[in-house]
CSV table of C-alpha atoms and ligand atoms in Angstrom, one decimal:
chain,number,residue,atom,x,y,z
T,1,UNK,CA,-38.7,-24.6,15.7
T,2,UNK,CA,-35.4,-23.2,15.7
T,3,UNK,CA,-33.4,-22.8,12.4
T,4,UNK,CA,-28.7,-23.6,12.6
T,5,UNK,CA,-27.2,-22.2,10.0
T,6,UNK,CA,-24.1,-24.2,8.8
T,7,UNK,CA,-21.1,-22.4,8.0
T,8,UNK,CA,-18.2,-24.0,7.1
T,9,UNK,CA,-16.0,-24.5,10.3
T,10,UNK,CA,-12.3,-23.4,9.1
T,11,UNK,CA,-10.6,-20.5,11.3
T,12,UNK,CA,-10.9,-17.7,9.1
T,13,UNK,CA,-10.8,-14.5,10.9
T,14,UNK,CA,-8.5,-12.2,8.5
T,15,UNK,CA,-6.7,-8.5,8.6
T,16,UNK,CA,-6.9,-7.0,4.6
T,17,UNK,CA,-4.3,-4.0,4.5
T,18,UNK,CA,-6.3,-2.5,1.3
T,19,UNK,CA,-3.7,-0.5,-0.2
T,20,UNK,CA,-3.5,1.7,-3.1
T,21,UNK,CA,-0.5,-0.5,-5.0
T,22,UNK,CA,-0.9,-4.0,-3.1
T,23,UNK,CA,-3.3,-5.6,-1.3
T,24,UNK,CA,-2.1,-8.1,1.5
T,25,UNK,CA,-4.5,-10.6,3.4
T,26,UNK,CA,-3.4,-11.9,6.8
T,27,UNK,CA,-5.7,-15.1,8.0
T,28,UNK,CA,-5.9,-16.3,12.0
T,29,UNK,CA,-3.5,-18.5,12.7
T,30,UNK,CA,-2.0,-19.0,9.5
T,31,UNK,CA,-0.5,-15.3,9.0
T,32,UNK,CA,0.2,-13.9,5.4
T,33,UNK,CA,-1.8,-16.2,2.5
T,34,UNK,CA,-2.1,-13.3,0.3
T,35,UNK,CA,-0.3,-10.2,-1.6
T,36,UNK,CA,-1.0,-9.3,-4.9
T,37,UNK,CA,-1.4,-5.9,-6.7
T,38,UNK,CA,-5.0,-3.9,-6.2
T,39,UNK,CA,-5.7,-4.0,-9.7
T,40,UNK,CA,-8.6,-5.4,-11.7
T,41,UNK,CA,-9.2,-6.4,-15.0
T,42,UNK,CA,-12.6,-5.3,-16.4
T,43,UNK,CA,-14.0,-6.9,-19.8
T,44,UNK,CA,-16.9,-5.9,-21.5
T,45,UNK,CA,-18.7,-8.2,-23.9
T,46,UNK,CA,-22.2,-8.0,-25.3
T,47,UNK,CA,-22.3,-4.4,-23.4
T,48,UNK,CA,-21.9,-6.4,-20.5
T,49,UNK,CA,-18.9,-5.1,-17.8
T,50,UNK,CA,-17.3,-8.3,-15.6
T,51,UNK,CA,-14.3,-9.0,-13.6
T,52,UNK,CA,-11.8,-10.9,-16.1
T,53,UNK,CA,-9.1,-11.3,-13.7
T,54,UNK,CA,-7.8,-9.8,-10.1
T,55,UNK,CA,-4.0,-9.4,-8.8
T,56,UNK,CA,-1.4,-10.3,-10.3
T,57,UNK,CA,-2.7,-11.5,-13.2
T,58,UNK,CA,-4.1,-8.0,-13.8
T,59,UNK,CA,-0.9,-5.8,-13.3
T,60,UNK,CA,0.3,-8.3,-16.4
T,61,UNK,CA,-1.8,-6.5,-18.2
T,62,UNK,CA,-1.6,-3.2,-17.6
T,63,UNK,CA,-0.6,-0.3,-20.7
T,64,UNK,CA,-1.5,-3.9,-22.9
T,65,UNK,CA,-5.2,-4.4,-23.4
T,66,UNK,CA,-7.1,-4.4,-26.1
T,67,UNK,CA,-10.4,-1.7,-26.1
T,68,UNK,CA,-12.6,-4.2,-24.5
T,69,UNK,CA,-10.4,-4.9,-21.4
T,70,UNK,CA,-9.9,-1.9,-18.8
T,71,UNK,CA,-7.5,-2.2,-16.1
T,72,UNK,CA,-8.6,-0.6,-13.0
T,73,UNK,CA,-6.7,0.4,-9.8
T,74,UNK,CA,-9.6,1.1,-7.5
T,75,UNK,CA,-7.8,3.1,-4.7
T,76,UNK,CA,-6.0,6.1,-5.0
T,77,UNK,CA,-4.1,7.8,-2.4
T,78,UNK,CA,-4.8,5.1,0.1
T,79,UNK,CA,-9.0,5.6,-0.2
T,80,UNK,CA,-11.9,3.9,-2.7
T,81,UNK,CA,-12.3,5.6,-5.9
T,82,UNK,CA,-14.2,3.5,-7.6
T,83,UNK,CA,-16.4,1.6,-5.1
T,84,UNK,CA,-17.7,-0.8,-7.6
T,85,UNK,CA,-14.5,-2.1,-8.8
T,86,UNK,CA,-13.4,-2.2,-5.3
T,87,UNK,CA,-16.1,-4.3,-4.1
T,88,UNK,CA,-15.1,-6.8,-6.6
T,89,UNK,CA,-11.6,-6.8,-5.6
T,90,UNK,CA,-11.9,-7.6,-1.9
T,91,UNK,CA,-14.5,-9.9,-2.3
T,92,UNK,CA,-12.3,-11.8,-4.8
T,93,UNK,CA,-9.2,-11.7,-2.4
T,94,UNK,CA,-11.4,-13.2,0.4
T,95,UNK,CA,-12.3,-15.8,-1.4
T,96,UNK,CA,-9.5,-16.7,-2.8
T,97,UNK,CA,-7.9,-16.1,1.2
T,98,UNK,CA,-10.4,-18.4,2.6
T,99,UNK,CA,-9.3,-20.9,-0.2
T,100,UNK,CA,-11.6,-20.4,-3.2
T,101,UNK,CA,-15.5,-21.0,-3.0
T,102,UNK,CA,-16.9,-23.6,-0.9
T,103,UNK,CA,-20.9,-24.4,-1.4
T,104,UNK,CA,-21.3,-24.1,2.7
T,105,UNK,CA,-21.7,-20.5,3.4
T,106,UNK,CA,-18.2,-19.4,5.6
T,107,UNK,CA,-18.3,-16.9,8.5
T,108,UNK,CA,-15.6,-14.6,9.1
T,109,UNK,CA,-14.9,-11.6,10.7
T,110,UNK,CA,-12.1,-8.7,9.0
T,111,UNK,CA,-9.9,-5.6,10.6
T,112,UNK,CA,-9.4,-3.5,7.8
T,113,UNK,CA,-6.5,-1.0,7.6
T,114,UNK,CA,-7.4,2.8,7.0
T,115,UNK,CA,-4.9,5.8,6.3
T,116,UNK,CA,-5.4,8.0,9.6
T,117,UNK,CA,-5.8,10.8,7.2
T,118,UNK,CA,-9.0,8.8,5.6
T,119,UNK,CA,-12.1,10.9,6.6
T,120,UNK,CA,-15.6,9.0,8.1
T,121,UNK,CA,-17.2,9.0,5.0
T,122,UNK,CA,-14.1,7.2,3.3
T,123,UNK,CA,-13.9,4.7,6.2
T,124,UNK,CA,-17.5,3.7,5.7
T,125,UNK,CA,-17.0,3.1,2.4
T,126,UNK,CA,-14.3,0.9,2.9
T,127,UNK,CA,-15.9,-0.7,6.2
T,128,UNK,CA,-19.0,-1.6,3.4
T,129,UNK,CA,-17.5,-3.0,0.8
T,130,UNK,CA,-16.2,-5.7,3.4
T,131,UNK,CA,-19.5,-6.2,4.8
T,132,UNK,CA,-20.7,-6.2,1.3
T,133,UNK,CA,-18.0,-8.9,0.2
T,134,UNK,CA,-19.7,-10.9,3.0
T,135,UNK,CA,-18.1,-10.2,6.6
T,136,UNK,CA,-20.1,-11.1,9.5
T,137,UNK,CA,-17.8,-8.2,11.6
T,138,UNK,CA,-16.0,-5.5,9.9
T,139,UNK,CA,-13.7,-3.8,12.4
T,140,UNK,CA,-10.8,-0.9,11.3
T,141,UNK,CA,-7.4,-0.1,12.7
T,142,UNK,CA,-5.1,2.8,11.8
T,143,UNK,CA,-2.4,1.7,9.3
T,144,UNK,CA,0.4,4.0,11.4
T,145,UNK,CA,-0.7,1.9,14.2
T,146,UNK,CA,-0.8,-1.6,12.3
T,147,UNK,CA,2.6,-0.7,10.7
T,148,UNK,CA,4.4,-0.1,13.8
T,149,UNK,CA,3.2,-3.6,15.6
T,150,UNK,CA,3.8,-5.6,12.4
T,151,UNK,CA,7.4,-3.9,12.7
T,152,UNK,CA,7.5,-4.5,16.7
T,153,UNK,CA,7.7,-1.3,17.8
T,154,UNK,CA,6.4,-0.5,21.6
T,155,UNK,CA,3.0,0.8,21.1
T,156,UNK,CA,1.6,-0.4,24.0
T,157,UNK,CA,4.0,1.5,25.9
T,158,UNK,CA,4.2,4.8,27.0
T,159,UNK,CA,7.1,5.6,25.0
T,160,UNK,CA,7.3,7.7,22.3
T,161,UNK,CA,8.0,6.2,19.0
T,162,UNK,CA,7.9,7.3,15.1
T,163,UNK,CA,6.6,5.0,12.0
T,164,UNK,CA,6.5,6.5,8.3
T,165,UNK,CA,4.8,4.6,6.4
T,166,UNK,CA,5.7,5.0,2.4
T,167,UNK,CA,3.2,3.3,0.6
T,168,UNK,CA,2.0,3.8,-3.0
T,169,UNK,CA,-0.4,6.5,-2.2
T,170,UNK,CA,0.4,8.2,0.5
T,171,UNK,CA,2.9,8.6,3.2
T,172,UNK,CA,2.0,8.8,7.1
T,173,UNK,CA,4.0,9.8,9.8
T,174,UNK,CA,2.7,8.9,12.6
T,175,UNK,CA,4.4,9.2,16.8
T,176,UNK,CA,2.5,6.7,18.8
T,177,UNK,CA,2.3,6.0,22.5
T,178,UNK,CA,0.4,4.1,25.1
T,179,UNK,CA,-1.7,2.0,21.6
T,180,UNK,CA,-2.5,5.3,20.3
T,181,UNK,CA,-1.5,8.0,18.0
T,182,UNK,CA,-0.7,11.1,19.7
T,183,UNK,CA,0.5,12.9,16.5
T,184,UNK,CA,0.0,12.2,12.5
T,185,UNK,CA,0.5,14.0,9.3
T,186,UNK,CA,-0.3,11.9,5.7
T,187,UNK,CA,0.9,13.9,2.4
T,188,UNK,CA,-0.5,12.0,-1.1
T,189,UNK,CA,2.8,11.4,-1.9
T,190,UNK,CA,4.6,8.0,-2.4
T,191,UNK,CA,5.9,5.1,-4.7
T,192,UNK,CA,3.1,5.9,-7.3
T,193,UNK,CA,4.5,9.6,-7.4
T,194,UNK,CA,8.0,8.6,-7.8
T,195,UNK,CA,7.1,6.6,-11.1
T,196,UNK,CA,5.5,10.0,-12.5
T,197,UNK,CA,8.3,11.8,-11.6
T,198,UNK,CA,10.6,9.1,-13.4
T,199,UNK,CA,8.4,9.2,-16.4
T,200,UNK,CA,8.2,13.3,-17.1
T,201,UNK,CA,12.2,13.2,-16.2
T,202,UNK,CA,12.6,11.2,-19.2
T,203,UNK,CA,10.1,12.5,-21.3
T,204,UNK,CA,11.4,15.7,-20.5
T,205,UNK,CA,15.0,14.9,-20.9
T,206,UNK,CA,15.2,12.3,-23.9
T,207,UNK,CA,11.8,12.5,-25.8
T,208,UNK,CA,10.8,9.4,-24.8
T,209,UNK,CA,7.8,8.3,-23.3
T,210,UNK,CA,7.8,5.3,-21.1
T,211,UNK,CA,5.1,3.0,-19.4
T,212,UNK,CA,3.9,3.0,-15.7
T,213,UNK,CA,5.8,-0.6,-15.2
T,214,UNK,CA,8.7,0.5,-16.9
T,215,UNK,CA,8.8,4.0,-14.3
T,216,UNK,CA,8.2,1.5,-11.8
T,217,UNK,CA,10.8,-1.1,-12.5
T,218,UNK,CA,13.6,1.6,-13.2
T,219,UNK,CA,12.7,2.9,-9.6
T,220,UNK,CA,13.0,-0.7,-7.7
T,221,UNK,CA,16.1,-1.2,-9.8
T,222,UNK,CA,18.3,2.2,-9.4
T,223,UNK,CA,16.2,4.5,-7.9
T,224,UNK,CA,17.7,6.6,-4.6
T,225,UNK,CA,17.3,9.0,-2.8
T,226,UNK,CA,20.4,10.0,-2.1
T,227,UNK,CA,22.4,10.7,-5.6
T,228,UNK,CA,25.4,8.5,-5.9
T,229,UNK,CA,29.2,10.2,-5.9
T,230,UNK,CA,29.3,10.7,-10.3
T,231,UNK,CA,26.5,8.8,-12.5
T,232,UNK,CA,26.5,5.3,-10.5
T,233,UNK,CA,24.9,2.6,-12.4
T,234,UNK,CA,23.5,3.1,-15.5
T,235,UNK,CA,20.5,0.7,-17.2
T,236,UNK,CA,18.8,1.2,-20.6
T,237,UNK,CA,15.4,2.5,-21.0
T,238,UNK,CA,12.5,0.9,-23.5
T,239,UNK,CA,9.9,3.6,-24.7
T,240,UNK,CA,8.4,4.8,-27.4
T,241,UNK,CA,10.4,8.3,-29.2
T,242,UNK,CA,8.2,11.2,-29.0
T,243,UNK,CA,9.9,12.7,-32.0
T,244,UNK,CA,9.3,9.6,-34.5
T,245,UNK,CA,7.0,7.5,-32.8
T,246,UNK,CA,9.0,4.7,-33.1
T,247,UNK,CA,10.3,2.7,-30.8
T,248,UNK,CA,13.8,3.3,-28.9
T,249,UNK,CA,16.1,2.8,-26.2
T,250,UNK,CA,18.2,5.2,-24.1
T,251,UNK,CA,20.9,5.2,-21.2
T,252,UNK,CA,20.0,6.4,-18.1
T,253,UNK,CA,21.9,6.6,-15.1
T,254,UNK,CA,21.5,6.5,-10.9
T,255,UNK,CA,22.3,10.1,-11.0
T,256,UNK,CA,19.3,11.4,-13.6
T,257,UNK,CA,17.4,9.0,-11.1
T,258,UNK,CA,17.9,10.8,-8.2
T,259,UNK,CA,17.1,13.7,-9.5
T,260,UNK,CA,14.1,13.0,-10.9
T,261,UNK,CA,13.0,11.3,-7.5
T,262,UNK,CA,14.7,14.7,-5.6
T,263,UNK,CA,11.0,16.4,-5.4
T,264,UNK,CA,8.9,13.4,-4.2
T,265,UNK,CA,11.5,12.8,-1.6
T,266,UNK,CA,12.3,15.9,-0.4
T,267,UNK,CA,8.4,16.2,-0.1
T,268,UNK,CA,8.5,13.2,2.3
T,269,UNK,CA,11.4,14.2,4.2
T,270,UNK,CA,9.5,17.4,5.1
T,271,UNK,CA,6.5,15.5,6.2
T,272,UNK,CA,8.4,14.2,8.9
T,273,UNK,CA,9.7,17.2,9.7
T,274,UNK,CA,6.9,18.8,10.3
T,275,UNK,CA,6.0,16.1,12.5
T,276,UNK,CA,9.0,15.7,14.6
T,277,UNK,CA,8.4,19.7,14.6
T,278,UNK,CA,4.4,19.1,16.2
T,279,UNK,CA,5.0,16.6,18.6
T,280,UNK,CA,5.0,17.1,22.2
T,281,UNK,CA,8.2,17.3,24.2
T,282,UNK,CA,8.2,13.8,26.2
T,283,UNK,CA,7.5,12.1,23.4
T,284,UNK,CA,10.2,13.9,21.0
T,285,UNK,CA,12.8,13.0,23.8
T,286,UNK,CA,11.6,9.4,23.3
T,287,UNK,CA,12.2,9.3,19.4
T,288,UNK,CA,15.7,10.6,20.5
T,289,UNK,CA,16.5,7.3,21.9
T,290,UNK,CA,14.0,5.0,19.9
T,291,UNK,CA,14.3,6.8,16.3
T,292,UNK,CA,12.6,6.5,13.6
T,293,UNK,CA,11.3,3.7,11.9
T,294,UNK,CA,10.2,3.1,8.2
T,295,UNK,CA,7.7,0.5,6.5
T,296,UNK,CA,5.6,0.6,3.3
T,297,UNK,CA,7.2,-0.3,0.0
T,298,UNK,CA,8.7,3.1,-0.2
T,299,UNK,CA,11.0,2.1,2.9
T,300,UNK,CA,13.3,0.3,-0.1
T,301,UNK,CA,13.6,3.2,-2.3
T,302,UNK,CA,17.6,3.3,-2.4
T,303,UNK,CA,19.1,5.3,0.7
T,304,UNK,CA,15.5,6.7,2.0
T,305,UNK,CA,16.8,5.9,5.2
T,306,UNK,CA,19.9,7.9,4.7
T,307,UNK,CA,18.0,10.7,3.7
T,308,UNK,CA,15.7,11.1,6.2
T,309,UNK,CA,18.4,10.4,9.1
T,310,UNK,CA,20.8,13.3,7.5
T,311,UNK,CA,17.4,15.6,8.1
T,312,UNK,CA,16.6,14.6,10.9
T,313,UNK,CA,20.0,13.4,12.6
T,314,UNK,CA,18.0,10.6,14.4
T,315,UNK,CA,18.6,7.1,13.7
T,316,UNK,CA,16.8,5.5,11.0
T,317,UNK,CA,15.8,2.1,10.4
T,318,UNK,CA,14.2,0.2,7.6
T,319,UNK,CA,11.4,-2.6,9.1
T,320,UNK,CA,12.0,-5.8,8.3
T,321,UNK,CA,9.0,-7.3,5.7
T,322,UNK,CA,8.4,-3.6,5.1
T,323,UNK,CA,5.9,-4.4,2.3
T,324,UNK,CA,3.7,-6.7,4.9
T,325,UNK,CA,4.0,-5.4,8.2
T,326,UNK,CA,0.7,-3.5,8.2
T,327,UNK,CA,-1.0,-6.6,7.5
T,328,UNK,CA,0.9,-8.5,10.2
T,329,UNK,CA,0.5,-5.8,12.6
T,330,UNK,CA,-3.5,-5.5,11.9
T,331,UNK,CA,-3.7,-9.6,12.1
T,332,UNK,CA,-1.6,-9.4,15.2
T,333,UNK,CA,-3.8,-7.0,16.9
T,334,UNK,CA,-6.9,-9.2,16.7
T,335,UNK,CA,-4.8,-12.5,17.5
T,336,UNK,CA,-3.3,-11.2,20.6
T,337,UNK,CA,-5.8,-9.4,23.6
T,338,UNK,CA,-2.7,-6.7,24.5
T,339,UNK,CA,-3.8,-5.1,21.2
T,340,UNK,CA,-7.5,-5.1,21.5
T,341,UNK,CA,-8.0,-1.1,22.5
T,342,UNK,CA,-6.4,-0.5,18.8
T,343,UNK,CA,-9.7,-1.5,16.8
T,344,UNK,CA,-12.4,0.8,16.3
T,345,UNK,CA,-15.8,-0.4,15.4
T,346,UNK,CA,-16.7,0.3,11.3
G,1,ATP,N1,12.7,-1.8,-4.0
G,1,ATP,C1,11.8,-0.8,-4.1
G,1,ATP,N2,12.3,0.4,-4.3
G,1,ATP,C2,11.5,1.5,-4.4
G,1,ATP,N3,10.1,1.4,-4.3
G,1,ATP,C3,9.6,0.2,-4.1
G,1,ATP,C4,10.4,-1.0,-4.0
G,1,ATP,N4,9.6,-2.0,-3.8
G,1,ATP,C5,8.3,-1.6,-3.8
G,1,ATP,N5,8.3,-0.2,-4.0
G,1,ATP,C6,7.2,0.6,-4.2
G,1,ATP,O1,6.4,0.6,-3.0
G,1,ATP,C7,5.0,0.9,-3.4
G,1,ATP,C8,4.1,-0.1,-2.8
G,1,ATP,O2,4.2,-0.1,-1.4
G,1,ATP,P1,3.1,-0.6,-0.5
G,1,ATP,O3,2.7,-1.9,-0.9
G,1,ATP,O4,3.5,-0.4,0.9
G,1,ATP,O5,1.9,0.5,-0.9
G,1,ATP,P2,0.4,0.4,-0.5
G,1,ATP,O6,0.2,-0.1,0.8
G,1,ATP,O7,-0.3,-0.4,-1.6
G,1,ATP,O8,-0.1,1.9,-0.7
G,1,ATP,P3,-0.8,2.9,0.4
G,1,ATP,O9,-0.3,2.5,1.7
G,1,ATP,O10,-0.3,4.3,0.0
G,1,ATP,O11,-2.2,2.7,0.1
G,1,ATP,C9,5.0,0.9,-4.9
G,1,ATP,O12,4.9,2.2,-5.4
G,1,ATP,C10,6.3,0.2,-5.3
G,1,ATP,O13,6.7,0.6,-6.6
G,2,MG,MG1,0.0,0.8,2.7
């Protein structure tokens, strides 16, 4: 006798691009359906730990729960910390990708995006999780490689061509040619460091202590990488005084910005010199003409652009959708047969 399994019959093949701030979900023919913060809500109630909410609903939360609720960012610097929390998390993202639960099981197959810095033991971690979470095929792709198709750069060719990738976690600089890389270099710095950086600058400087979102929103808002000719704009600053505890406000300008962000940038502008210092001769003479190309969140820091293009004195350019071209890129390599050779097997 033979036994048919039913699975529901939607097209549901998807790309995750994992990352350590945001998690974005690309699905086969329908493109981006989801991109919401990798952070988790965890509540414990009758010494029992759950999931209380995923995404954005989660980052709401953050620096504001009571002892019972812990909010969790599973990844750091691109990779799984906490495997358990980050189980949960992508197995709640692909359901609510697919569309929420549905009582027929669903098959699907996912491409997941992995630093090219992440070691084999870290990309089987992440390669189970999703077959833990219930993919029928887990296949991986390089996120230097997804980034620079999402942002339609010439990989395929054998040209020479620079992505930097500035995520939360880390930063890779990758030169690719012929759908591979031929050079990379990942330093653990990113968005994520620029908020510390923000927050010791002005607990150094005014005694006040500020909150990750707070770091985080005074970066998106004036942060650059370039200072600005005299103090530029200037925005006030909630916190709590370190002196009183009570608390306070404070002025702080685009200039104390920039130089709080100075380290963490100049630490990223070196990583791509170093790389534009390793790469082979051909394919440096490409980048001449092609340049250099940014994504990742990090690519709309203020004048990041600028700064790297006064290092290197190549052209620089931002990608359009910088926050979701690694998700585009990976859903566009499993969509379209020129990209095949990019995937590698979990
Ligand atoms: N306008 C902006 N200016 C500066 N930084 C920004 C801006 N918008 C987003 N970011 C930062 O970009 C980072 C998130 O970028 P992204 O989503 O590419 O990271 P990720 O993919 O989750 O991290 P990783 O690739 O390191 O795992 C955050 O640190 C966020 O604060
Ligand atoms: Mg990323």
């Amino acid at each position: 006798m033979k036994i048919f399994r039913i699975f529901s019959s939607d097209a549901h093949d998807m790309a995750i691009d994992l990352g350590t701030v945001n998690t974005v979900v690309y699905v086969r023919d329908k493109g981006i359906v989801l991109n919401e913060p990798s952070v988790v809500a965890m509540e414990t109630r009758d010494g029992i730990r759950r999931v209380k909410v995923v995404g954005n609903e989660a980052k709401l939360m953050m620096g504001k729960t009571p002892d019972n609720i812990q909010t969790i960012r599973p990844l750091r610097d691109g990779v799984i910390a906490d495997i358990e929390v980050a189980e949960q998390m992508i197995k709640h993202f692909i359901d609510k990708a697919l569309g929420g639960h549905t009582r027929l099981p669903r098959r699907y197959n996912v491409v997941i995006c992995v630093p090219s810095s992440s070691t084999m033991v870290e990309r089987r971690a992440i390669g189970d999780a999703a077959s833990n979470a219930g993919a029928a095929q887990v296949q991986l792709i390089e996120e230097p490689l997804a980034a620079a198709i999402g942002a339609g750069m010439p990989v395929t060719k054998p040209i020479g061509a620079m992505v930097v990738d500035i995520g939360g976690g880390t930063t890779e600089v990758a030169v690719l040619s012929l759908s591979g890389i031929a050079y990379s270099n990942s330093v653990r710095i990113g968005g994520d460091k620029m908020d510390d950086a923000i927050t010791s600058y002005i607990r150094r400087k005014h005694n006040l202590m500020i909150g990750e979102m707070t770091a985080e929103r005074v970066k998106m808002s004036i942060g650059s990488a370039v200072p600005p000719d005299g103090t530029g704009t200037i925005i006030s600053v909630k916190g709590r005084d370190l002196v009183n505890g009570r608390p306070a406000e404070i002025k702080i300008s685009e200039a104390d910005i920039a130089e709080a962000l100075a380290e963490p940038v100049a630490q990223i502008v070196s990583a791509v010199m170093t790389a534009l210092e390793q790469t082979p001769p051909e394919l440096s003479a490409d980048i001449i003409d092609e340049g250099i190309t940014i994504t990742g969140g990090g690519a709309l820091l203020g004048q990041i652009d600028k700064a790297i293009a006064e290092a290197t004195g190549l052209p620089v350019k931002i990608a359009e959708n910088a926050l979701i071209c690694v998700a585009m890129g990976a859903g566009q390599a499993f969509q379209d047969p020129a990209y095949q050779g990019v995937l590698i097997a979990a």
